[in-house]
Amino acid sequence: MLHLNAFLMGVGHHEAAWRLPDSDPFAQTDVEHFKRLARIAERGKLDSLFLADSPVLWNSIGRRPGGTLEPTVLLAALAGATNHIGLIATASTTYNEPFNLARRFASLDHVSGGRAGWNIVTTAGEKAARNFNLDDLPAHRDRYERAAEFIEVSLKLWDSWDDAAPLGDKDGGRWGDDDLLYPPEHSGRHFRVAGPLNVPRSPQGYPLLVQAGSSEDGKDLAARYAEAVFTAQQTLAEAQAFYRDLKRRATQVGRDPAIIKILPGIVPAIGATEAEARALEEELDRLIKPEYARQQLATTLRVAPEDLDLDKELPADLPSEDEIEGAKSRYTLIVTLARRERLTVRQLIGRLGGGRGHRTFAGTPEQVADAIEEWYRGGAADGFNIMPPVLPSGLETFVDHVVPILQRRGLFRTEYTGTTLREHYGLPRPANQFTRQLAAANR
Ligand SMILES: Cc1cc2nc3c(=O)[nH]c(=O)nc-3n(C[C@H](O)[C@H](O)[C@H](O)COP(=O)(O)O)c2cc1C
């Protein structure tokens, strides 16, 4: 079965969506807007919904709605508005401490009854660094090294309570068993954490671990820890190569590759006819203000905005991926896309305006379902990150018109069969690493 995740972003992923007549330009801080989206996604039986995040104001507020709510806080509210759908929040391993974050996700897992997921990112961009006592972005390699240790510490903290530690023994006057706490006493290169966590082990054991960031180091991190992977892929061939590569890396580190669900993004502009879908896409692209987009593209490509002529192709002498310390894989994707299709800067801005490098697709519900099925059957995806260009309408159309087609084809669930996010993704509740050690010691 396919896995479908609703990637929610304000009034839509297209950067000009907020300018459409029906869009509420202030929806990104309106909890009722997000509750409505969550209920639509749950009506469609989607596995999960997902919120991106970065600890920085990440775009010009002249260009598009800016400022976002902290995702775990927002997801706690959405947990109360839904019953089944998984709730995935992004949090940075570069600008957090493991104890705080492990506690926050364990809390969200309790509050939601086992529906929490953590999208693990290392955070690109020097603007975020300057919010955390730094002048510049830590090196790419160092960020990923810290991420691996961060995850190890978090896993130890989530396992620092045995499932059997809370007793609630009123008669005996003993609330819990101190011997069933396993303080990690971690001491590593980046972190020293005594533990135990101050939250009992949560319904899922720990949140679903999601990874996003497709550089070499990003893929290695995913191979070791991820249970789901978000990725941006433009073509079937590229997505197949990425899929094979990641599953191979997982096998190499001794994991079952089937556990890792790979979900490329798709930005579907859906119309009753193909012409209607294209008209929506064109209407949105016309509303892009190219001067802002050019500025953003120049920052990504590390060139001066004046070097990007709107009606010419990208300059020939751009940095190589090795010279990029920020988001390496997204950089390469953008340059490869522009060169392969010989796009002018204006055309490239249009393509990126839809989904920032994710695959955009305009068509009828049947065509969108075909596009999804082709990648799924073609060994390019275990599911998709659905990124509606306009919200809520794009999610509503997807749920009401595309999901039923996928269900009729036997590709997608018609009912939830489990209650936790792990169950939706077909994953068992993980055993506690320390209980196993204890059992072995007692044998
Ligand atoms: C679907 C998707 C969502 C992502 N969301 C975030 C996010 O919310 N915050 C963030 O800092 N990075 C996010 N990333 C990762 C960045 O785009 C970028 O790839 C990463 O910071 C650096 O990874 P890399 O150098 O390994 O490519 C996301 C990636 C994907 C594919």
CSV table of C-alpha atoms and ligand atoms in Angstrom, one decimal:
chain,number,residue,atom,x,y,z
A,1,MET,CA,0.0,0.0,0.0
A,2,LEU,CA,1.0,3.6,-0.7
A,3,HIS,CA,1.8,6.0,2.1
A,4,LEU,CA,0.5,9.5,1.8
A,5,ASN,CA,1.6,12.4,3.9
A,6,ALA,CA,0.0,15.9,3.7
A,7,PHE,CA,2.7,18.5,3.8
A,8,LEU,CA,0.9,21.6,5.1
A,9,MET,CA,2.1,25.1,4.5
A,10,GLY,CA,0.0,28.2,5.2
A,11,VAL,CA,-2.4,28.7,2.4
A,12,GLY,CA,-0.4,26.5,0.0
A,13,HIS,CA,3.0,25.6,-1.3
A,14,HIS,CA,2.9,27.9,-4.2
A,15,GLU,CA,4.6,31.1,-3.1
A,16,ALA,CA,1.8,33.3,-4.6
A,17,ALA,CA,-1.1,31.2,-3.3
A,18,TRP,CA,-1.9,33.9,-0.6
A,19,ARG,CA,-2.7,36.4,-3.4
A,20,LEU,CA,-5.7,34.3,-4.8
A,21,PRO,CA,-9.1,35.9,-4.1
A,22,ASP,CA,-10.2,33.1,-1.8
A,23,SER,CA,-7.0,32.8,0.2
A,24,ASP,CA,-6.8,34.2,3.8
A,25,PRO,CA,-3.4,36.0,3.8
A,26,PHE,CA,-3.2,35.5,7.6
A,27,ALA,CA,-4.0,31.8,7.8
A,28,GLN,CA,-0.5,30.7,8.8
A,29,THR,CA,-1.2,31.7,12.4
A,30,ASP,CA,-4.8,30.6,12.5
A,31,VAL,CA,-5.3,27.4,14.4
A,32,GLU,CA,-8.8,26.9,13.0
A,33,HIS,CA,-7.3,26.9,9.5
A,34,PHE,CA,-4.9,24.1,10.4
A,35,LYS,CA,-7.7,22.1,12.2
A,36,ARG,CA,-9.7,22.2,9.1
A,37,LEU,CA,-6.8,21.0,7.0
A,38,ALA,CA,-6.1,18.2,9.4
A,39,ARG,CA,-9.7,17.0,9.3
A,40,ILE,CA,-9.7,17.0,5.5
A,41,ALA,CA,-6.5,14.9,5.5
A,42,GLU,CA,-8.0,12.5,8.0
A,43,ARG,CA,-11.2,12.3,5.9
A,44,GLY,CA,-8.9,11.1,3.1
A,45,LYS,CA,-7.3,8.4,5.5
A,46,LEU,CA,-3.9,9.9,4.9
A,47,ASP,CA,-1.1,8.4,7.0
A,48,SER,CA,0.1,11.7,8.4
A,49,LEU,CA,0.4,15.4,8.1
A,50,PHE,CA,3.6,17.3,8.3
A,51,LEU,CA,4.9,20.8,9.2
A,52,ALA,CA,8.2,22.2,8.0
A,53,ASP,CA,10.2,24.5,10.3
A,54,SER,CA,13.4,26.4,10.8
A,55,PRO,CA,14.4,28.5,13.8
A,56,VAL,CA,14.6,31.7,11.7
A,57,LEU,CA,12.3,34.0,9.7
A,58,TRP,CA,13.1,32.2,6.5
A,59,ASN,CA,11.6,34.5,3.8
A,60,SER,CA,11.1,38.1,3.1
A,61,ILE,CA,7.7,39.1,4.5
A,62,GLY,CA,7.3,41.3,1.5
A,63,ARG,CA,7.2,38.2,-0.7
A,64,ARG,CA,4.9,35.8,1.0
A,65,PRO,CA,3.3,35.2,4.4
A,66,GLY,CA,6.0,35.0,7.0
A,67,GLY,CA,6.3,33.8,10.5
A,68,THR,CA,5.1,30.3,11.5
A,69,LEU,CA,3.8,28.8,14.7
A,70,GLU,CA,6.1,26.4,16.5
A,71,PRO,CA,5.2,23.0,15.0
A,72,THR,CA,4.9,20.8,18.1
A,73,VAL,CA,2.7,23.4,19.8
A,74,LEU,CA,0.5,23.5,16.7
A,75,LEU,CA,0.4,19.7,16.5
A,76,ALA,CA,-0.7,19.5,20.1
A,77,ALA,CA,-3.8,21.5,19.1
A,78,LEU,CA,-4.3,19.3,16.0
A,79,ALA,CA,-4.1,16.2,18.1
A,80,GLY,CA,-7.2,17.4,19.9
A,81,ALA,CA,-9.0,18.0,16.6
A,82,THR,CA,-8.3,14.6,15.1
A,83,ASN,CA,-8.3,10.9,16.1
A,84,HIS,CA,-6.2,8.9,13.6
A,85,ILE,CA,-3.8,10.9,11.5
A,86,GLY,CA,-0.1,11.0,12.3
A,87,LEU,CA,1.4,14.4,13.3
A,88,ILE,CA,5.0,15.1,12.1
A,89,ALA,CA,6.9,18.1,13.2
A,90,THR,CA,10.3,19.3,11.9
A,91,ALA,CA,13.0,20.1,14.5
A,92,SER,CA,16.6,20.9,14.0
A,93,THR,CA,19.5,18.9,15.5
A,94,THR,CA,21.8,21.9,15.1
A,95,TYR,CA,19.9,24.4,17.2
A,96,ASN,CA,18.3,22.2,19.9
A,97,GLU,CA,19.5,20.1,22.8
A,98,PRO,CA,18.5,16.5,22.9
A,99,PHE,CA,16.9,16.5,26.4
A,100,ASN,CA,14.5,19.4,25.5
A,101,LEU,CA,13.5,17.9,22.1
A,102,ALA,CA,13.2,14.3,23.3
A,103,ARG,CA,10.9,15.6,26.0
A,104,ARG,CA,8.8,17.6,23.6
A,105,PHE,CA,8.3,14.7,21.2
A,106,ALA,CA,7.6,12.2,24.0
A,107,SER,CA,5.0,14.7,25.3
A,108,LEU,CA,3.4,15.0,21.8
A,109,ASP,CA,3.3,11.3,21.5
A,110,HIS,CA,1.5,11.0,24.8
A,111,VAL,CA,-0.9,13.9,24.0
A,112,SER,CA,-1.8,12.5,20.6
A,113,GLY,CA,-2.1,8.8,21.7
A,114,GLY,CA,0.9,7.6,19.7
A,115,ARG,CA,0.7,9.8,16.6
A,116,ALA,CA,3.9,11.8,16.8
A,117,GLY,CA,6.7,11.9,14.2
A,118,TRP,CA,10.0,13.9,14.1
A,119,ASN,CA,11.3,15.2,10.8
A,120,ILE,CA,15.0,15.4,11.6
A,121,VAL,CA,16.9,18.2,9.8
A,122,THR,CA,20.3,19.8,10.2
A,123,THR,CA,19.1,23.3,9.1
A,124,ALA,CA,20.9,25.1,6.3
A,125,GLY,CA,21.6,28.9,6.1
A,126,GLU,CA,23.7,31.2,8.1
A,127,LYS,CA,20.7,33.4,9.1
A,128,ALA,CA,19.6,30.6,11.6
A,129,ALA,CA,23.1,30.3,12.9
A,130,ARG,CA,23.0,34.0,13.9
A,131,ASN,CA,20.0,33.3,16.2
A,132,PHE,CA,22.2,30.9,18.2
A,133,ASN,CA,25.3,32.7,19.2
A,134,LEU,CA,27.2,31.9,16.0
A,135,ASP,CA,28.4,34.1,13.2
A,136,ASP,CA,28.3,31.4,10.5
A,137,LEU,CA,26.7,28.1,9.7
A,138,PRO,CA,28.5,25.1,11.2
A,139,ALA,CA,30.1,22.9,8.5
A,140,HIS,CA,27.8,20.5,6.7
A,141,ARG,CA,29.8,17.4,7.9
A,142,ASP,CA,29.8,18.7,11.5
A,143,ARG,CA,26.0,19.3,11.4
A,144,TYR,CA,25.4,15.7,10.3
A,145,GLU,CA,27.9,14.3,12.9
A,146,ARG,CA,26.0,16.2,15.6
A,147,ALA,CA,22.7,15.0,14.2
A,148,ALA,CA,23.8,11.3,14.5
A,149,GLU,CA,24.8,11.8,18.2
A,150,PHE,CA,21.7,13.9,18.8
A,151,ILE,CA,19.5,10.9,17.6
A,152,GLU,CA,21.5,8.4,19.7
A,153,VAL,CA,21.0,10.5,22.8
A,154,SER,CA,17.3,11.0,22.1
A,155,LEU,CA,16.8,7.2,21.6
A,156,LYS,CA,18.6,6.6,25.0
A,157,LEU,CA,16.4,9.2,26.7
A,158,TRP,CA,13.2,7.7,25.2
A,159,ASP,CA,14.3,4.3,26.4
A,160,SER,CA,15.3,5.6,29.8
A,161,TRP,CA,12.0,4.5,31.2
A,162,ASP,CA,11.1,0.8,31.0
A,163,ASP,CA,7.5,0.4,29.9
A,164,ALA,CA,7.0,-1.4,33.2
A,165,ALA,CA,8.5,1.4,35.4
A,166,PRO,CA,5.2,3.1,36.3
A,167,LEU,CA,3.4,0.8,38.7
A,168,GLY,CA,0.6,2.9,40.2
A,169,ASP,CA,0.5,0.5,43.1
A,170,LYS,CA,-1.8,2.2,45.5
A,171,ASP,CA,-2.1,-0.7,48.0
A,172,GLY,CA,1.7,-1.1,48.2
A,173,GLY,CA,2.3,2.6,48.2
A,174,ARG,CA,4.8,2.4,45.4
A,175,TRP,CA,4.1,4.6,42.3
A,176,GLY,CA,7.0,3.3,40.2
A,177,ASP,CA,10.1,1.1,40.1
A,178,ASP,CA,13.3,3.1,40.3
A,179,ASP,CA,15.2,0.1,39.1
A,180,LEU,CA,13.4,0.2,35.8
A,181,LEU,CA,14.8,3.6,34.9
A,182,TYR,CA,17.9,3.5,32.8
A,183,PRO,CA,19.7,6.9,33.0
A,184,PRO,CA,21.9,7.1,29.8
A,185,GLU,CA,24.8,8.9,31.4
A,186,HIS,CA,25.8,9.8,27.9
A,187,SER,CA,29.1,11.5,27.3
A,188,GLY,CA,30.1,12.1,23.6
A,189,ARG,CA,31.7,14.7,21.4
A,190,HIS,CA,28.7,17.0,21.3
A,191,PHE,CA,26.6,16.1,24.3
A,192,ARG,CA,26.8,15.2,27.9
A,193,VAL,CA,23.4,14.0,29.2
A,194,ALA,CA,22.7,12.2,32.4
A,195,GLY,CA,19.0,11.4,32.1
A,196,PRO,CA,16.6,9.7,32.7
A,197,LEU,CA,14.0,11.7,30.7
A,198,ASN,CA,11.3,13.3,32.8
A,199,VAL,CA,8.5,11.7,30.7
A,200,PRO,CA,7.5,8.0,30.8
A,201,ARG,CA,8.0,6.0,27.7
A,202,SER,CA,5.4,7.0,25.2
A,203,PRO,CA,2.7,5.0,23.4
A,204,GLN,CA,4.9,4.5,20.3
A,205,GLY,CA,8.0,4.0,22.4
A,206,TYR,CA,9.4,6.9,20.5
A,207,PRO,CA,8.1,9.1,17.6
A,208,LEU,CA,8.4,8.0,14.0
A,209,LEU,CA,11.9,9.1,12.8
A,210,VAL,CA,11.7,11.0,9.5
A,211,GLN,CA,14.7,12.4,7.7
A,212,ALA,CA,14.8,15.1,5.1
A,213,GLY,CA,18.1,16.2,3.3
A,214,SER,CA,19.4,14.1,0.4
A,215,SER,CA,23.1,14.9,0.3
A,216,GLU,CA,25.6,12.0,0.8
A,217,ASP,CA,25.7,12.6,4.5
A,218,GLY,CA,22.0,13.1,4.6
A,219,LYS,CA,21.4,9.7,2.9
A,220,ASP,CA,23.9,8.0,5.3
A,221,LEU,CA,22.0,9.4,8.3
A,222,ALA,CA,18.7,8.3,6.8
A,223,ALA,CA,20.1,4.8,6.2
A,224,ARG,CA,21.1,4.5,9.9
A,225,TYR,CA,18.0,5.9,11.6
A,226,ALA,CA,15.1,6.9,9.4
A,227,GLU,CA,11.8,5.1,9.2
A,228,ALA,CA,10.5,7.6,6.6
A,229,VAL,CA,12.4,9.9,4.2
A,230,PHE,CA,11.1,13.1,2.6
A,231,THR,CA,12.9,14.0,-0.6
A,232,ALA,CA,12.6,16.3,-3.6
A,233,GLN,CA,13.0,14.4,-6.9
A,234,GLN,CA,12.3,15.8,-10.4
A,235,THR,CA,12.3,12.8,-12.7
A,236,LEU,CA,11.4,9.1,-12.5
A,237,ALA,CA,15.0,8.1,-13.3
A,238,GLU,CA,16.4,10.4,-10.5
A,239,ALA,CA,13.9,9.2,-8.0
A,240,GLN,CA,14.6,5.5,-8.9
A,241,ALA,CA,18.3,6.1,-8.5
A,242,PHE,CA,17.8,7.8,-5.1
A,243,TYR,CA,15.4,5.0,-4.0
A,244,ARG,CA,17.9,2.3,-4.9
A,245,ASP,CA,20.8,4.1,-3.3
A,246,LEU,CA,19.1,4.7,0.0
A,247,LYS,CA,17.8,1.2,0.3
A,248,ARG,CA,21.3,-0.1,-0.5
A,249,ARG,CA,22.8,2.0,2.2
A,250,ALA,CA,20.3,0.7,4.7
A,251,THR,CA,21.2,-2.9,3.8
A,252,GLN,CA,24.9,-2.0,4.2
A,253,VAL,CA,24.3,-0.9,7.8
A,254,GLY,CA,22.4,-4.1,8.5
A,255,ARG,CA,18.8,-2.7,8.5
A,256,ASP,CA,15.8,-4.1,6.6
A,257,PRO,CA,15.4,-1.7,3.7
A,258,ALA,CA,11.7,-2.3,3.6
A,259,ILE,CA,11.3,-0.5,6.9
A,260,ILE,CA,12.3,2.9,5.4
A,261,LYS,CA,9.5,4.5,3.5
A,262,ILE,CA,10.7,6.9,0.8
A,263,LEU,CA,8.3,9.7,0.1
A,264,PRO,CA,9.2,12.2,-2.7
A,265,GLY,CA,7.2,15.4,-2.8
A,266,ILE,CA,4.6,16.2,-5.5
A,267,VAL,CA,2.8,19.5,-6.0
A,268,PRO,CA,-0.4,18.6,-7.8
A,269,ALA,CA,-2.3,21.3,-9.6
A,270,ILE,CA,-5.6,19.5,-10.2
A,271,GLY,CA,-8.4,20.5,-12.6
A,272,ALA,CA,-11.5,18.8,-14.0
A,273,THR,CA,-9.7,19.0,-17.3
A,274,GLU,CA,-6.0,19.3,-18.1
A,275,ALA,CA,-6.6,22.8,-19.4
A,276,GLU,CA,-8.2,23.8,-16.1
A,277,ALA,CA,-5.3,22.4,-14.2
A,278,ARG,CA,-2.8,24.3,-16.4
A,279,ALA,CA,-4.9,27.5,-16.0
A,280,LEU,CA,-4.6,27.3,-12.2
A,281,GLU,CA,-0.8,26.8,-12.5
A,282,GLU,CA,-0.5,29.7,-14.9
A,283,GLU,CA,-2.7,32.0,-12.7
A,284,LEU,CA,-0.5,31.3,-9.8
A,285,ASP,CA,2.8,31.8,-11.7
A,286,ARG,CA,1.5,35.2,-13.0
A,287,LEU,CA,1.1,36.3,-9.4
A,288,ILE,CA,4.8,35.6,-8.5
A,289,LYS,CA,6.8,38.8,-8.1
A,290,PRO,CA,10.0,37.9,-9.9
A,291,GLU,CA,12.3,40.4,-8.0
A,292,TYR,CA,11.8,38.6,-4.7
A,293,ALA,CA,12.2,35.2,-6.3
A,294,ARG,CA,15.4,36.3,-8.1
A,295,GLN,CA,16.9,37.5,-4.8
A,296,GLN,CA,16.1,34.2,-3.2
A,297,LEU,CA,17.5,32.2,-6.1
A,298,ALA,CA,20.7,34.3,-6.1
A,299,THR,CA,21.2,33.5,-2.4
A,300,THR,CA,20.7,29.8,-3.0
A,301,LEU,CA,23.2,29.9,-5.9
A,302,ARG,CA,25.6,32.1,-4.1
A,303,VAL,CA,25.7,34.7,-6.9
A,304,ALA,CA,24.7,38.4,-7.0
A,305,PRO,CA,21.1,39.0,-8.1
A,306,GLU,CA,22.4,41.2,-11.0
A,307,ASP,CA,24.1,38.1,-12.3
A,308,LEU,CA,20.8,36.5,-12.9
A,309,ASP,CA,19.2,37.8,-16.1
A,310,LEU,CA,15.5,36.9,-16.0
A,311,ASP,CA,15.4,36.1,-19.7
A,312,LYS,CA,18.7,34.2,-19.9
A,313,GLU,CA,19.8,30.8,-18.6
A,314,LEU,CA,21.8,30.5,-15.4
A,315,PRO,CA,25.4,31.7,-15.5
A,316,ALA,CA,27.9,29.0,-16.6
A,317,ASP,CA,30.3,29.4,-13.6
A,318,LEU,CA,28.3,28.3,-10.6
A,319,PRO,CA,29.8,26.7,-7.5
A,320,SER,CA,30.0,22.9,-7.3
A,321,GLU,CA,28.0,21.0,-4.6
A,322,ASP,CA,31.3,20.5,-2.7
A,323,GLU,CA,31.5,24.3,-2.1
A,324,ILE,CA,28.0,24.5,-0.7
A,325,GLU,CA,27.7,24.3,3.1
A,326,GLY,CA,23.9,24.7,3.3
A,327,ALA,CA,21.4,22.5,1.6
A,328,LYS,CA,23.6,20.5,-0.8
A,329,SER,CA,21.0,18.3,-2.5
A,330,ARG,CA,18.5,21.1,-3.1
A,331,TYR,CA,21.2,23.2,-4.7
A,332,THR,CA,22.2,20.4,-7.1
A,333,LEU,CA,18.6,19.7,-7.9
A,334,ILE,CA,17.9,23.3,-8.9
A,335,VAL,CA,21.0,23.6,-11.1
A,336,THR,CA,20.5,20.2,-12.8
A,337,LEU,CA,16.8,21.1,-13.5
A,338,ALA,CA,17.7,24.5,-15.0
A,339,ARG,CA,20.5,23.0,-17.2
A,340,ARG,CA,18.6,19.9,-18.3
A,341,GLU,CA,15.6,21.8,-19.5
A,342,ARG,CA,17.5,24.9,-20.6
A,343,LEU,CA,15.3,27.1,-18.5
A,344,THR,CA,15.6,30.9,-18.3
A,345,VAL,CA,15.8,32.4,-14.9
A,346,ARG,CA,12.2,33.5,-15.2
A,347,GLN,CA,11.1,30.0,-16.1
A,348,LEU,CA,13.1,28.5,-13.3
A,349,ILE,CA,11.6,30.9,-10.8
A,350,GLY,CA,8.1,29.7,-12.1
A,351,ARG,CA,9.1,26.1,-11.5
A,352,LEU,CA,10.5,26.8,-8.0
A,353,GLY,CA,7.6,29.0,-7.1
A,354,GLY,CA,5.3,26.0,-7.2
A,355,GLY,CA,7.2,23.7,-4.9
A,356,ARG,CA,10.8,25.0,-4.2
A,357,GLY,CA,12.3,22.2,-6.2
A,358,HIS,CA,9.7,19.5,-5.6
A,359,ARG,CA,8.1,17.9,-8.7
A,360,THR,CA,5.1,20.0,-9.9
A,361,PHE,CA,2.4,18.2,-11.9
A,362,ALA,CA,-0.7,19.7,-13.5
A,363,GLY,CA,-3.5,17.4,-14.6
A,364,THR,CA,-6.9,15.8,-13.9
A,365,PRO,CA,-7.4,13.5,-10.8
A,366,GLU,CA,-6.9,10.5,-13.1
A,367,GLN,CA,-3.6,11.9,-14.4
A,368,VAL,CA,-2.4,12.7,-10.9
A,369,ALA,CA,-3.3,9.2,-9.8
A,370,ASP,CA,-1.4,7.8,-12.8
A,371,ALA,CA,1.6,9.9,-12.0
A,372,ILE,CA,1.6,8.6,-8.4
A,373,GLU,CA,1.1,5.0,-9.5
A,374,GLU,CA,3.9,5.1,-12.1
A,375,TRP,CA,6.5,6.1,-9.5
A,376,TYR,CA,5.2,3.7,-6.9
A,377,ARG,CA,5.2,0.7,-9.2
A,378,GLY,CA,8.4,1.9,-10.9
A,379,GLY,CA,10.5,1.5,-7.7
A,380,ALA,CA,10.8,5.2,-7.2
A,381,ALA,CA,8.6,5.8,-4.1
A,382,ASP,CA,6.9,4.0,-1.3
A,383,GLY,CA,4.5,6.9,-1.1
A,384,PHE,CA,4.3,10.6,-1.5
A,385,ASN,CA,4.5,13.9,0.3
A,386,ILE,CA,1.4,15.7,-1.0
A,387,MET,CA,2.1,19.4,-1.3
A,388,PRO,CA,-1.1,21.2,-2.5
A,389,PRO,CA,-0.2,24.5,-4.3
A,390,VAL,CA,-3.3,26.1,-2.7
A,391,LEU,CA,-4.8,25.3,0.7
A,392,PRO,CA,-7.4,24.2,1.7
A,393,SER,CA,-8.8,23.8,-1.8
A,394,GLY,CA,-5.9,21.7,-3.2
A,395,LEU,CA,-6.0,19.3,-0.3
A,396,GLU,CA,-9.8,19.0,-0.6
A,397,THR,CA,-9.6,18.2,-4.3
A,398,PHE,CA,-6.9,15.6,-3.7
A,399,VAL,CA,-8.8,13.9,-0.9
A,400,ASP,CA,-12.2,13.9,-2.7
A,401,HIS,CA,-11.0,13.2,-6.3
A,402,VAL,CA,-7.6,11.5,-6.3
A,403,VAL,CA,-7.7,9.4,-3.1
A,404,PRO,CA,-10.9,7.5,-4.3
A,405,ILE,CA,-9.1,6.6,-7.6
A,406,LEU,CA,-6.1,5.3,-5.7
A,407,GLN,CA,-8.5,3.3,-3.4
A,408,ARG,CA,-10.4,1.8,-6.4
A,409,ARG,CA,-7.0,0.7,-7.8
A,410,GLY,CA,-6.3,-1.1,-4.5
A,411,LEU,CA,-3.3,1.2,-3.9
A,412,PHE,CA,-4.5,3.0,-0.8
A,413,ARG,CA,-6.3,2.2,2.4
A,414,THR,CA,-10.1,2.8,2.7
A,415,GLU,CA,-10.0,2.8,6.5
A,416,TYR,CA,-7.4,3.2,9.2
A,417,THR,CA,-6.4,-0.2,10.5
A,418,GLY,CA,-4.3,1.1,13.4
A,419,THR,CA,-4.3,3.9,15.9
A,420,THR,CA,-0.6,5.0,15.9
A,421,LEU,CA,1.5,6.6,13.3
A,422,ARG,CA,3.9,3.6,13.3
A,423,GLU,CA,0.9,1.4,12.6
A,424,HIS,CA,-0.1,3.5,9.6
A,425,TYR,CA,3.5,3.1,8.2
A,426,GLY,CA,3.4,-0.6,8.9
A,427,LEU,CA,6.1,-0.4,11.7
A,428,PRO,CA,6.2,-2.3,15.0
A,429,ARG,CA,6.5,-0.5,18.3
A,430,PRO,CA,10.3,-0.6,18.9
A,431,ALA,CA,11.6,-2.6,21.8
A,432,ASN,CA,13.4,-0.8,24.6
A,433,GLN,CA,17.2,-1.1,24.0
A,434,PHE,CA,17.9,-1.2,27.7
A,435,THR,CA,15.2,-3.8,28.6
A,436,ARG,CA,16.9,-6.1,26.1
A,437,GLN,CA,20.3,-5.5,27.8
A,438,LEU,CA,18.8,-6.2,31.2
A,439,ALA,CA,17.2,-9.4,30.0
A,440,ALA,CA,20.5,-10.5,28.5
A,441,ALA,CA,22.4,-9.7,31.7
A,442,ASN,CA,19.9,-11.8,33.7
A,443,ARG,CA,20.2,-14.8,31.5
B,1,LIG,C1,10.0,17.5,2.0
B,1,LIG,C2,11.2,18.1,2.7
B,1,LIG,C3,11.0,19.0,3.8
B,1,LIG,C4,12.0,19.6,4.4
B,1,LIG,N1,11.7,20.4,5.5
B,1,LIG,C5,12.7,21.0,6.1
B,1,LIG,C6,12.4,21.9,7.1
B,1,LIG,O1,11.3,22.1,7.5
B,1,LIG,N2,13.5,22.6,7.7
B,1,LIG,C7,14.8,22.4,7.3
B,1,LIG,O2,15.7,23.0,7.9
B,1,LIG,N3,15.1,21.6,6.3
B,1,LIG,C8,14.1,20.9,5.7
B,1,LIG,N4,14.4,20.0,4.6
B,1,LIG,C9,15.8,19.8,4.3
B,1,LIG,C10,16.4,20.9,3.5
B,1,LIG,O3,15.7,21.1,2.3
B,1,LIG,C11,17.8,20.6,3.2
B,1,LIG,O4,17.8,19.5,2.3
B,1,LIG,C12,18.7,20.2,4.4
B,1,LIG,O5,18.6,21.3,5.3
B,1,LIG,C13,20.1,20.0,4.1
B,1,LIG,O6,20.2,18.8,3.6
B,1,LIG,P1,21.3,18.3,2.6
B,1,LIG,O7,22.5,19.2,2.6
B,1,LIG,O8,21.6,16.9,3.1
B,1,LIG,O9,20.7,18.2,1.2
B,1,LIG,C14,13.3,19.4,4.0
B,1,LIG,C15,13.6,18.6,2.9
B,1,LIG,C16,12.5,17.9,2.3
B,1,LIG,C17,12.8,17.1,1.1
